[in-house]
Amino acid sequence: MAEKRKKRKDGRYSKQVTIGYRNGKPIRKTLYGDTLKELDKNYRDFMSLKDKGIILQEVNMTFRELSELWLTNEKIGSVTDQSITVIRSELRTINSYIGDIKVKDLKQSHIESFRAAMIDSGKLIRYNTCLGRIRAIIRYAVHKEIMAVEITAGMKDIKNA
């Protein structure tokens, strides 16, 4: 990641940093500074945040897009077509509640609201299976550095389902 520093026409300095890969191609972020010293400071600050998992690759991805990515990369080709049909049905249920929320904004409270709605409609068993899917998707997102935190930790299935 020893990218070159360049002086721009506007007088600022820039440096491109590779933050990840999509489809085998690098995803880059450009950092700027008015001076070389400021650019180096911005680079160190950025890398510090990236190392802590705060800089995420997919900042505008919705949960619906994440769930499709998970399905494509983790399930299709490794489970039966009938299982894919069942999983897609569960994802429709999940995405009707939290699908349009951006992954970076997703919180445990969103999943708890989904839980409350499922309890109100008497769909306890459905909630438990959907929670299992949500957990798998969130773990996938953390592993792929799409999310920084495992937000489903500590969430429990509904008893007496």
mmCIF file with all atom_site columns, C-alpha atoms in Angstrom, residues 8 24-25 44 67 95 130 134 149-150 161:
data_model
loop_
_atom_site.group_PDB
_atom_site.id
_atom_site.type_symbol
_atom_site.label_atom_id
_atom_site.label_alt_id
_atom_site.label_comp_id
_atom_site.label_asym_id
_atom_site.label_entity_id
_atom_site.label_seq_id
_atom_site.pdbx_PDB_ins_code
_atom_site.Cartn_x
_atom_site.Cartn_y
_atom_site.Cartn_z
_atom_site.occupancy
_atom_site.B_iso_or_equiv
_atom_site.pdbx_formal_charge
_atom_site.auth_seq_id
_atom_site.auth_comp_id
_atom_site.auth_asym_id
_atom_site.auth_atom_id
_atom_site.pdbx_PDB_model_num
ATOM 1  C CA . ARG A 1 8   ? -2.884  18.262  -7.930 1.00 0.00 ? 8   ARG A CA 1
ATOM 2  C CA . GLY A 1 24  ? -10.937 -9.152  -8.115 1.00 0.00 ? 24  GLY A CA 1
ATOM 3  C CA . LYS A 1 25  ? -10.516 -5.425  -8.714 1.00 0.00 ? 25  LYS A CA 1
ATOM 4  C CA . ARG A 1 44  ? -2.102  7.657   9.303  1.00 0.00 ? 44  ARG A CA 1
ATOM 5  C CA . SER A 1 67  ? -28.529 -10.735 2.104  1.00 0.00 ? 67  SER A CA 1
ATOM 6  C CA . ASN A 1 95  ? -36.248 -7.756  4.131  1.00 0.00 ? 95  ASN A CA 1
ATOM 7  C CA . CYS A 1 130 ? -35.266 -15.739 10.441 1.00 0.00 ? 130 CYS A CA 1
ATOM 8  C CA . ILE A 1 134 ? -29.853 -12.771 10.170 1.00 0.00 ? 134 ILE A CA 1
ATOM 9  C CA . VAL A 1 149 ? -19.512 -5.316  14.759 1.00 0.00 ? 149 VAL A CA 1
ATOM 10 C CA . GLU A 1 150 ? -21.540 -8.501  15.278 1.00 0.00 ? 150 GLU A CA 1
ATOM 11 C CA . ALA A 1 161 ? -42.369 -21.216 19.837 1.00 0.00 ? 161 ALA A CA 1
#
